[in-house]
Amino acid sequence: MKRPRTTGHLAEPRPPRAAPAAEPEQSAAVDAAVTALLSLVAAVETQPAGPATKAYRAAIRRKGEEAVASCGSEVLKAVLRRVCDAAPDRADRRGRILTEAWTGLIDVRP
């Protein structure tokens, strides 16, 4: 039978880790939405009005709905801000595109 260790330094027990906040999940959702929306919004900005633009706007709407479903409507404000900040010279137009596409999802104003 082995003897229990009675000599040496006994370390203080580590405090229990706090549960991580919901922010990393929300941040990941924002990052994913921003990545997808940057290309969609850029396409809407360069296309003349027509069927392709309508399809891009529908895709923007779907991305907004996915973001709301995963993290709530607050994530749309963060996504809107980041997409607009990506191109400050086109921020107003991008804000209008997203706001029009997300009508009814959230009342956002850039």
PDB file of C-alpha atoms in Angstrom:
ATOM      1  CA  MET A   1       0.000   0.000   0.000  1.00  0.00           C
ATOM      2  CA  LYS A   2       1.328   3.431  -0.918  1.00  0.00           C
ATOM      3  CA  ARG A   3       1.627   6.121   1.668  1.00  0.00           C
ATOM      4  CA  PRO A   4      -0.226   9.356   0.984  1.00  0.00           C
ATOM      5  CA  ARG A   5       1.961  12.302   0.192  1.00  0.00           C
ATOM      6  CA  THR A   6       2.488  14.353   3.292  1.00  0.00           C
ATOM      7  CA  THR A   7       5.375  16.500   2.236  1.00  0.00           C
ATOM      8  CA  GLY A   8       5.733  19.114  -0.399  1.00  0.00           C
ATOM      9  CA  HIS A   9       3.763  22.134  -1.389  1.00  0.00           C
ATOM     10  CA  LEU A  10       0.037  21.839  -1.561  1.00  0.00           C
ATOM     11  CA  ALA A  11      -1.250  24.261  -4.132  1.00  0.00           C
ATOM     12  CA  GLU A  12      -4.241  26.446  -3.478  1.00  0.00           C
ATOM     13  CA  PRO A  13      -7.279  25.139  -5.289  1.00  0.00           C
ATOM     14  CA  ARG A  14      -8.113  27.109  -8.392  1.00  0.00           C
ATOM     15  CA  PRO A  15     -11.295  29.151  -8.267  1.00  0.00           C
ATOM     16  CA  PRO A  16     -14.052  27.788 -10.479  1.00  0.00           C
ATOM     17  CA  ARG A  17     -14.231  29.363 -13.904  1.00  0.00           C
ATOM     18  CA  ALA A  18     -17.136  31.629 -14.547  1.00  0.00           C
ATOM     19  CA  ALA A  19     -19.391  30.611 -17.378  1.00  0.00           C
ATOM     20  CA  PRO A  20     -18.434  32.490 -20.537  1.00  0.00           C
ATOM     21  CA  ALA A  21     -20.746  35.309 -21.444  1.00  0.00           C
ATOM     22  CA  ALA A  22     -22.996  35.047 -24.467  1.00  0.00           C
ATOM     23  CA  GLU A  23     -20.897  37.654 -26.239  1.00  0.00           C
ATOM     24  CA  PRO A  24     -18.494  35.253 -28.008  1.00  0.00           C
ATOM     25  CA  GLU A  25     -21.465  33.478 -29.598  1.00  0.00           C
ATOM     26  CA  GLN A  26     -22.995  36.781 -30.594  1.00  0.00           C
ATOM     27  CA  SER A  27     -19.635  37.977 -31.886  1.00  0.00           C
ATOM     28  CA  ALA A  28     -19.309  34.863 -34.027  1.00  0.00           C
ATOM     29  CA  ALA A  29     -22.815  35.412 -35.393  1.00  0.00           C
ATOM     30  CA  VAL A  30     -21.998  39.045 -36.171  1.00  0.00           C
ATOM     31  CA  ASP A  31     -18.755  38.076 -37.908  1.00  0.00           C
ATOM     32  CA  ALA A  32     -20.485  35.441 -40.021  1.00  0.00           C
ATOM     33  CA  ALA A  33     -23.324  37.773 -40.984  1.00  0.00           C
ATOM     34  CA  VAL A  34     -20.964  40.645 -41.822  1.00  0.00           C
ATOM     35  CA  THR A  35     -18.822  38.437 -44.033  1.00  0.00           C
ATOM     36  CA  ALA A  36     -21.830  37.233 -46.010  1.00  0.00           C
ATOM     37  CA  LEU A  37     -23.515  40.629 -46.190  1.00  0.00           C
ATOM     38  CA  LEU A  38     -20.489  42.574 -47.402  1.00  0.00           C
ATOM     39  CA  SER A  39     -20.517  40.790 -50.743  1.00  0.00           C
ATOM     40  CA  LEU A  40     -24.302  40.906 -51.051  1.00  0.00           C
ATOM     41  CA  VAL A  41     -24.504  44.624 -50.297  1.00  0.00           C
ATOM     42  CA  ALA A  42     -21.616  45.362 -52.672  1.00  0.00           C
ATOM     43  CA  ALA A  43     -23.496  43.488 -55.407  1.00  0.00           C
ATOM     44  CA  VAL A  44     -26.674  45.487 -54.776  1.00  0.00           C
ATOM     45  CA  GLU A  45     -24.673  48.724 -54.904  1.00  0.00           C
ATOM     46  CA  THR A  46     -23.243  47.939 -58.338  1.00  0.00           C
ATOM     47  CA  GLN A  47     -26.281  46.325 -60.015  1.00  0.00           C
ATOM     48  CA  PRO A  48     -28.984  48.302 -61.769  1.00  0.00           C
ATOM     49  CA  ALA A  49     -32.500  47.625 -60.518  1.00  0.00           C
ATOM     50  CA  GLY A  50     -33.720  44.313 -61.841  1.00  0.00           C
ATOM     51  CA  PRO A  51     -34.207  40.640 -61.034  1.00  0.00           C
ATOM     52  CA  ALA A  52     -30.636  40.173 -59.812  1.00  0.00           C
ATOM     53  CA  THR A  53     -30.951  43.057 -57.360  1.00  0.00           C
ATOM     54  CA  LYS A  54     -34.240  41.633 -56.111  1.00  0.00           C
ATOM     55  CA  ALA A  55     -32.543  38.276 -55.488  1.00  0.00           C
ATOM     56  CA  TYR A  56     -29.668  39.931 -53.617  1.00  0.00           C
ATOM     57  CA  ARG A  57     -32.130  41.851 -51.440  1.00  0.00           C
ATOM     58  CA  ALA A  58     -33.968  38.603 -50.658  1.00  0.00           C
ATOM     59  CA  ALA A  59     -30.652  37.021 -49.635  1.00  0.00           C
ATOM     60  CA  ILE A  60     -29.896  40.019 -47.403  1.00  0.00           C
ATOM     61  CA  ARG A  61     -33.318  39.572 -45.793  1.00  0.00           C
ATOM     62  CA  ARG A  62     -32.629  35.866 -45.175  1.00  0.00           C
ATOM     63  CA  LYS A  63     -29.271  36.636 -43.572  1.00  0.00           C
ATOM     64  CA  GLY A  64     -31.011  39.101 -41.267  1.00  0.00           C
ATOM     65  CA  GLU A  65     -33.632  36.529 -40.337  1.00  0.00           C
ATOM     66  CA  GLU A  66     -30.910  33.955 -39.599  1.00  0.00           C
ATOM     67  CA  ALA A  67     -29.064  36.409 -37.368  1.00  0.00           C
ATOM     68  CA  VAL A  68     -32.230  37.280 -35.448  1.00  0.00           C
ATOM     69  CA  ALA A  69     -33.080  33.602 -35.019  1.00  0.00           C
ATOM     70  CA  SER A  70     -29.641  32.767 -33.641  1.00  0.00           C
ATOM     71  CA  CYS A  71     -28.935  35.755 -31.384  1.00  0.00           C
ATOM     72  CA  GLY A  72     -31.921  38.093 -31.306  1.00  0.00           C
ATOM     73  CA  SER A  73     -32.598  41.413 -32.927  1.00  0.00           C
ATOM     74  CA  GLU A  74     -29.754  43.217 -31.150  1.00  0.00           C
ATOM     75  CA  VAL A  75     -27.266  41.486 -33.427  1.00  0.00           C
ATOM     76  CA  LEU A  76     -28.728  43.311 -36.449  1.00  0.00           C
ATOM     77  CA  LYS A  77     -27.624  46.665 -35.056  1.00  0.00           C
ATOM     78  CA  ALA A  78     -24.063  45.402 -34.680  1.00  0.00           C
ATOM     79  CA  VAL A  79     -24.107  43.903 -38.176  1.00  0.00           C
ATOM     80  CA  LEU A  80     -25.501  47.110 -39.666  1.00  0.00           C
ATOM     81  CA  ARG A  81     -22.829  49.177 -37.945  1.00  0.00           C
ATOM     82  CA  ARG A  82     -19.991  46.913 -39.094  1.00  0.00           C
ATOM     83  CA  VAL A  83     -21.189  46.705 -42.706  1.00  0.00           C
ATOM     84  CA  CYS A  84     -21.546  50.497 -42.861  1.00  0.00           C
ATOM     85  CA  ASP A  85     -18.153  51.042 -41.189  1.00  0.00           C
ATOM     86  CA  ALA A  86     -16.461  48.797 -43.756  1.00  0.00           C
ATOM     87  CA  ALA A  87     -16.917  51.502 -46.405  1.00  0.00           C
ATOM     88  CA  PRO A  88     -17.444  54.911 -44.761  1.00  0.00           C
ATOM     89  CA  ASP A  89     -17.888  56.634 -48.127  1.00  0.00           C
ATOM     90  CA  ARG A  90     -20.875  54.355 -48.885  1.00  0.00           C
ATOM     91  CA  ALA A  91     -22.235  54.038 -45.347  1.00  0.00           C
ATOM     92  CA  ASP A  92     -25.496  55.910 -46.016  1.00  0.00           C
ATOM     93  CA  ARG A  93     -26.373  53.816 -49.048  1.00  0.00           C
ATOM     94  CA  ARG A  94     -25.471  50.576 -47.279  1.00  0.00           C
ATOM     95  CA  GLY A  95     -27.538  51.610 -44.288  1.00  0.00           C
ATOM     96  CA  ARG A  96     -30.565  52.223 -46.524  1.00  0.00           C
ATOM     97  CA  ILE A  97     -30.115  48.891 -48.332  1.00  0.00           C
ATOM     98  CA  LEU A  98     -29.987  46.934 -45.075  1.00  0.00           C
ATOM     99  CA  THR A  99     -32.768  48.908 -43.416  1.00  0.00           C
ATOM    100  CA  GLU A 100     -35.092  48.353 -46.388  1.00  0.00           C
ATOM    101  CA  ALA A 101     -34.265  44.648 -46.538  1.00  0.00           C
ATOM    102  CA  TRP A 102     -34.789  44.214 -42.790  1.00  0.00           C
ATOM    103  CA  THR A 103     -38.089  46.079 -42.558  1.00  0.00           C
ATOM    104  CA  GLY A 104     -40.138  44.394 -39.858  1.00  0.00           C
ATOM    105  CA  LEU A 105     -37.174  42.540 -38.362  1.00  0.00           C
ATOM    106  CA  ILE A 106     -35.952  45.512 -36.385  1.00  0.00           C
ATOM    107  CA  ASP A 107     -36.370  49.249 -36.384  1.00  0.00           C
ATOM    108  CA  VAL A 108     -32.800  50.270 -37.250  1.00  0.00           C
ATOM    109  CA  ARG A 109     -31.485  53.673 -38.076  1.00  0.00           C
ATOM    110  CA  PRO A 110     -27.796  54.067 -38.965  1.00  0.00           C
TER     111      PRO A 110
END
